[in-house]
Coordinates of N, CA, C and O in Angstrom, one line a residue:
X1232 N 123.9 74.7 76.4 CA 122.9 74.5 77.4 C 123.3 75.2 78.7 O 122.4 75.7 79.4
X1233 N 125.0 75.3 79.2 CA 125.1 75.8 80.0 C 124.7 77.5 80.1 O 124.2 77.9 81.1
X1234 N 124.9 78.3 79.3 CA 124.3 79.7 79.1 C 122.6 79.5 79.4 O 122.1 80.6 79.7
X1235 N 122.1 78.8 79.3 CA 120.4 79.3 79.4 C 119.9 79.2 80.7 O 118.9 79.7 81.0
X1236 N 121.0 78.5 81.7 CA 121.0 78.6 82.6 C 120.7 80.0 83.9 O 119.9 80.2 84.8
X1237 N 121.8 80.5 83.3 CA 122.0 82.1 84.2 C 120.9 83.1 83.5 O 120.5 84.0 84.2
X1238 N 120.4 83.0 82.3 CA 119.5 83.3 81.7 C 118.4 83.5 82.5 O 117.9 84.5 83.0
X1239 N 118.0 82.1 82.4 CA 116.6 81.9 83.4 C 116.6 82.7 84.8 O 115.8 83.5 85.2
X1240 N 117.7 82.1 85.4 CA 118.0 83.2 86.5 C 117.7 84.1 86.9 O 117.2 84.3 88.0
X1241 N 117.9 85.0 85.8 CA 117.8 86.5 85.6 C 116.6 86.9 85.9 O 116.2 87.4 86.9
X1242 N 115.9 86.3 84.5 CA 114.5 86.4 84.0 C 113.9 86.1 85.5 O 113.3 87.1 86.0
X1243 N 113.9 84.7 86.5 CA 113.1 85.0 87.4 C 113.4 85.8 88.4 O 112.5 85.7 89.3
X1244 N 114.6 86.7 88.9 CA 115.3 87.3 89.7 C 114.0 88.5 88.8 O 112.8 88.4 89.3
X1245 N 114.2 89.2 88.0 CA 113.8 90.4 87.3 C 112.6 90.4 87.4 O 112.0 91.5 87.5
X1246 N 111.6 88.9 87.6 CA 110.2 89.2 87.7 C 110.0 89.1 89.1 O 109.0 89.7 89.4
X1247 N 110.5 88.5 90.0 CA 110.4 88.9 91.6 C 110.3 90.0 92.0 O 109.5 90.5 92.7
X1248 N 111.6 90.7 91.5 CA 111.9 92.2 91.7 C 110.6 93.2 91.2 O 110.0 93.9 92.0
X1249 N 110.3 93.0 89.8 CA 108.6 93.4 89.4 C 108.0 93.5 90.7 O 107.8 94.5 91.3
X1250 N 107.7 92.5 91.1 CA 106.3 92.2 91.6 C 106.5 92.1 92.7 O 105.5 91.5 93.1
X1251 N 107.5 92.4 93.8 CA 108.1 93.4 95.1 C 108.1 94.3 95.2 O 108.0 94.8 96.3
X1252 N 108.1 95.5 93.8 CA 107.9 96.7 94.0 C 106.3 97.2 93.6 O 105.8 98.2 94.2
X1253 N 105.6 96.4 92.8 CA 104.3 96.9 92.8 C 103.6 96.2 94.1 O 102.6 96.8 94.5
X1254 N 104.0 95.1 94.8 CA 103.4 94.7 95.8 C 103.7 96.1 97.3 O 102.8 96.6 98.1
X1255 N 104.8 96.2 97.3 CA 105.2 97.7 97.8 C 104.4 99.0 97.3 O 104.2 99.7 98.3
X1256 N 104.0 99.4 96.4 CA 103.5 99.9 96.2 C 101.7 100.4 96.7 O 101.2 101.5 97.1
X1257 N 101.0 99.1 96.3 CA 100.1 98.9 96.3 C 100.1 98.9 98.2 O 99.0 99.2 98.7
X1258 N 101.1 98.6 99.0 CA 101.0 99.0 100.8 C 101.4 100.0 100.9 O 101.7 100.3 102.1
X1259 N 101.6 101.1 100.0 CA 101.7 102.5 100.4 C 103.2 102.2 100.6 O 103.7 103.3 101.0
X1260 N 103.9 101.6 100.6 CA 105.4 102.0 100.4 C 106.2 102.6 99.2 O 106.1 102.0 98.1
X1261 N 107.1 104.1 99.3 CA 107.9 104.6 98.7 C 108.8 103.7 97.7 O 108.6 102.6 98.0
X1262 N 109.5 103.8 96.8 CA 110.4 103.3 96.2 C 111.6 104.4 96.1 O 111.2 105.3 95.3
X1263 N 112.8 104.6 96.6 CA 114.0 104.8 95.8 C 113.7 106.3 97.0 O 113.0 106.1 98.0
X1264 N 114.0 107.2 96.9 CA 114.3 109.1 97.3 C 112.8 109.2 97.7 O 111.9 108.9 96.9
X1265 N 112.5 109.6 98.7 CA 110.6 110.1 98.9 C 110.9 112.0 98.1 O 111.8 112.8 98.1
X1266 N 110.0 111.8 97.8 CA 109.8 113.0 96.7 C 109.8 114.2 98.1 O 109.6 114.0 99.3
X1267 N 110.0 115.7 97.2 CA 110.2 116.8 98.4 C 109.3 117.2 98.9 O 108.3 117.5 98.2
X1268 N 109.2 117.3 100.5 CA 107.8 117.6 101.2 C 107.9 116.4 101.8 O 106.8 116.2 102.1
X1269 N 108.6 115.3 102.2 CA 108.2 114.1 102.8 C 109.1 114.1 103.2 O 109.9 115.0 102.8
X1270 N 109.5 113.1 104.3 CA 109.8 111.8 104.6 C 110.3 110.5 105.3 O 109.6 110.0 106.2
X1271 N 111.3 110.1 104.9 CA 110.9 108.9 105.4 C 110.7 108.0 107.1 O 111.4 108.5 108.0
X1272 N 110.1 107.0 107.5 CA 109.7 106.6 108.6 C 109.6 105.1 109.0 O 109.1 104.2 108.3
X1273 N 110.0 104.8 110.0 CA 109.7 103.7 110.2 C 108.8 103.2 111.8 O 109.1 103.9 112.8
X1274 N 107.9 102.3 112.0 CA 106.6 102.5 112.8 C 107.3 101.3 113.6 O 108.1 100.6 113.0
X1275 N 107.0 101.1 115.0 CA 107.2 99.9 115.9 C 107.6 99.0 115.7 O 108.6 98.5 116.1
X1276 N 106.8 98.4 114.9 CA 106.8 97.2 114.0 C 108.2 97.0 112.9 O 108.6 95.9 112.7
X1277 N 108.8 98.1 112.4 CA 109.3 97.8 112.0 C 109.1 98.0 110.5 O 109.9 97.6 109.7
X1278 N 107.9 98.9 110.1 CA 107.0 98.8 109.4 C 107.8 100.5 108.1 O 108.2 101.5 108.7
X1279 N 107.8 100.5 107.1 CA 108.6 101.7 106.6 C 107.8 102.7 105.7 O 107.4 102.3 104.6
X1280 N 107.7 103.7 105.9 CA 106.1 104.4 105.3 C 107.0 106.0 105.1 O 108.1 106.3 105.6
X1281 N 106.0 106.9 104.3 CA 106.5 108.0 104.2 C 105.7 108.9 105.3 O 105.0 108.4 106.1
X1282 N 105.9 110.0 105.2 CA 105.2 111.0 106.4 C 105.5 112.4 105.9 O 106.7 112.6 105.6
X1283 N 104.4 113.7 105.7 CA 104.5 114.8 105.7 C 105.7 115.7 106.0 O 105.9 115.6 107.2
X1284 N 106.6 116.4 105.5 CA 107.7 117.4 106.5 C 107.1 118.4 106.3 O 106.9 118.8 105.1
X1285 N 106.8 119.1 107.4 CA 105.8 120.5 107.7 C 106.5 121.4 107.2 O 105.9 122.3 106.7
X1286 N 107.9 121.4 107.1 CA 108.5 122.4 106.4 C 108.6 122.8 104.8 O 108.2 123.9 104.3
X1287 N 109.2 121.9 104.3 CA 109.0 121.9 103.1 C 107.8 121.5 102.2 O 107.7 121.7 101.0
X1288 N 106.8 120.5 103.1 CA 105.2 121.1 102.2 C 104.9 122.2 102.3 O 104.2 122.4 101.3
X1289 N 105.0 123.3 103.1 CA 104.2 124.5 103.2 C 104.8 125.3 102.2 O 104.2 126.3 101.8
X1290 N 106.0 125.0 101.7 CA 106.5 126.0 100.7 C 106.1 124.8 99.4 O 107.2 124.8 98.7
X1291 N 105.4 124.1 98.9 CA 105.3 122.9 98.2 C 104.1 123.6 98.0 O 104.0 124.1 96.9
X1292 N 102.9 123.8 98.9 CA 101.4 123.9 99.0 C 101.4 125.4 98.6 O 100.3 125.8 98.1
X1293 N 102.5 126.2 98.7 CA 102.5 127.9 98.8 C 102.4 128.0 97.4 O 101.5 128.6 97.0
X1294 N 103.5 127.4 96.4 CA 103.8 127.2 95.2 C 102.3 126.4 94.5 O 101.6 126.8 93.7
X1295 N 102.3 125.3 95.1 CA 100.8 124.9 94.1 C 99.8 126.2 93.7 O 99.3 126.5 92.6
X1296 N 99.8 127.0 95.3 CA 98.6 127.8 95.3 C 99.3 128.7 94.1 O 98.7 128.8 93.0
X1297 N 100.2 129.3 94.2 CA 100.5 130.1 93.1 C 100.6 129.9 91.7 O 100.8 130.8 90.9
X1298 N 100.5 128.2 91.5 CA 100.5 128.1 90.1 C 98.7 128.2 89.8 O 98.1 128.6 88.8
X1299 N 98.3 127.8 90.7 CA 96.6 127.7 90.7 C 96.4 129.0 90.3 O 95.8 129.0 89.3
X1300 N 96.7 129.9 90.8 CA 96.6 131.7 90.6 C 96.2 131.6 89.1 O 95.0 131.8 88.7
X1301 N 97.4 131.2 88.2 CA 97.3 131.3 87.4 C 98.1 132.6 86.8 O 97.8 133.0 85.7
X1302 N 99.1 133.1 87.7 CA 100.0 134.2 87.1 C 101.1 133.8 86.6 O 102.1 134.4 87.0
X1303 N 101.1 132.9 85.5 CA 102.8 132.4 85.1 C 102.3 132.6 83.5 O 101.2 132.5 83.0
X1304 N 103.8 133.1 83.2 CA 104.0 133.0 81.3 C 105.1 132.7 81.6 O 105.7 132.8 82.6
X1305 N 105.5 132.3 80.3 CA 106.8 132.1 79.6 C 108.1 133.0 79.6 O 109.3 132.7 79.7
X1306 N 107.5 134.2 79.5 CA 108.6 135.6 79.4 C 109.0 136.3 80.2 O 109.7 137.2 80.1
X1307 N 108.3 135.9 81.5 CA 108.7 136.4 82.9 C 109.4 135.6 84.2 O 108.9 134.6 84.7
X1308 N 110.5 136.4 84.5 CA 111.5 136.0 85.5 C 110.8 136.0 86.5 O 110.1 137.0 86.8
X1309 N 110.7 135.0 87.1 CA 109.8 135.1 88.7 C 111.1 134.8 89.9 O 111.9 133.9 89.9
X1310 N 111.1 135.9 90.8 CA 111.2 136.1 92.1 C 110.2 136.0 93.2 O 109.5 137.0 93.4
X1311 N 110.1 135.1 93.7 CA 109.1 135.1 94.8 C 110.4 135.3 96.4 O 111.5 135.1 96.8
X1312 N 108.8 135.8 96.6 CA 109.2 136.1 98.4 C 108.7 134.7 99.2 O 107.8 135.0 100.0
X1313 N 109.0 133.7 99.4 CA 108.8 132.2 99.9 C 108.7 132.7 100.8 O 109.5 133.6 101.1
X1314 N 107.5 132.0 101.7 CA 107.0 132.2 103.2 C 107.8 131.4 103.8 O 107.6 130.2 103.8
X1315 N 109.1 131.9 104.5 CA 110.1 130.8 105.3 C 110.3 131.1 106.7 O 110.7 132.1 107.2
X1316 N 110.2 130.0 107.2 CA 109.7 130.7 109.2 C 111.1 131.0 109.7 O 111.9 130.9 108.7
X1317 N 111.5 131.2 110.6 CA 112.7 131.7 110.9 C 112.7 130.9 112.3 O 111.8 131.0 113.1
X1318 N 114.1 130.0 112.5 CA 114.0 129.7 113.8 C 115.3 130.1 114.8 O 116.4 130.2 114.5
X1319 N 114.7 130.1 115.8 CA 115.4 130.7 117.1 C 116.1 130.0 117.9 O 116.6 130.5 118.9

């Protein structure tokens, strides 16, 4: 009887955890690394959200556009010239 104990534990530790991260989710909060092109922020409040980085979406958005093109195969080595600003 004593093992079923820490058992249960778990089980309700593991479904809190569940249902903190979809509750986070569903407020527009990130989980874990904000993906590239972002990140992370926190508001007055205290409040923790992700946010645009102008830098690396524009090379994020440059690349979308070029898969949109539609010039990729399989058998070709791609070198691109990435639009990268240069600062002073």
């Amino acid at each position: 009887m004593k093992l079923r104990i820490p058992e249960v534990e778990n089980e309700r530790r593991a479904l809190n955890v569940f249902y903190g991260m979809r509750e986070a989710r569903k407020e527009g909060r990130w989980m874990g690394t904000v993906p590239l092109g972002y990140v992370n922020k926190i508001t007055e409040d205290h409040k923790i959200y992700i946010a645009v980085k102008k830098e690396e979406a524009e090379i994020l958005v440059w690349a979308f556009h070029k898969i949109l093109e539609n010039n990729f195969n399989k058998k070709t080595d791609y070198k691109f010239d990435v639009p990268r600003k240069t600062h002073i």
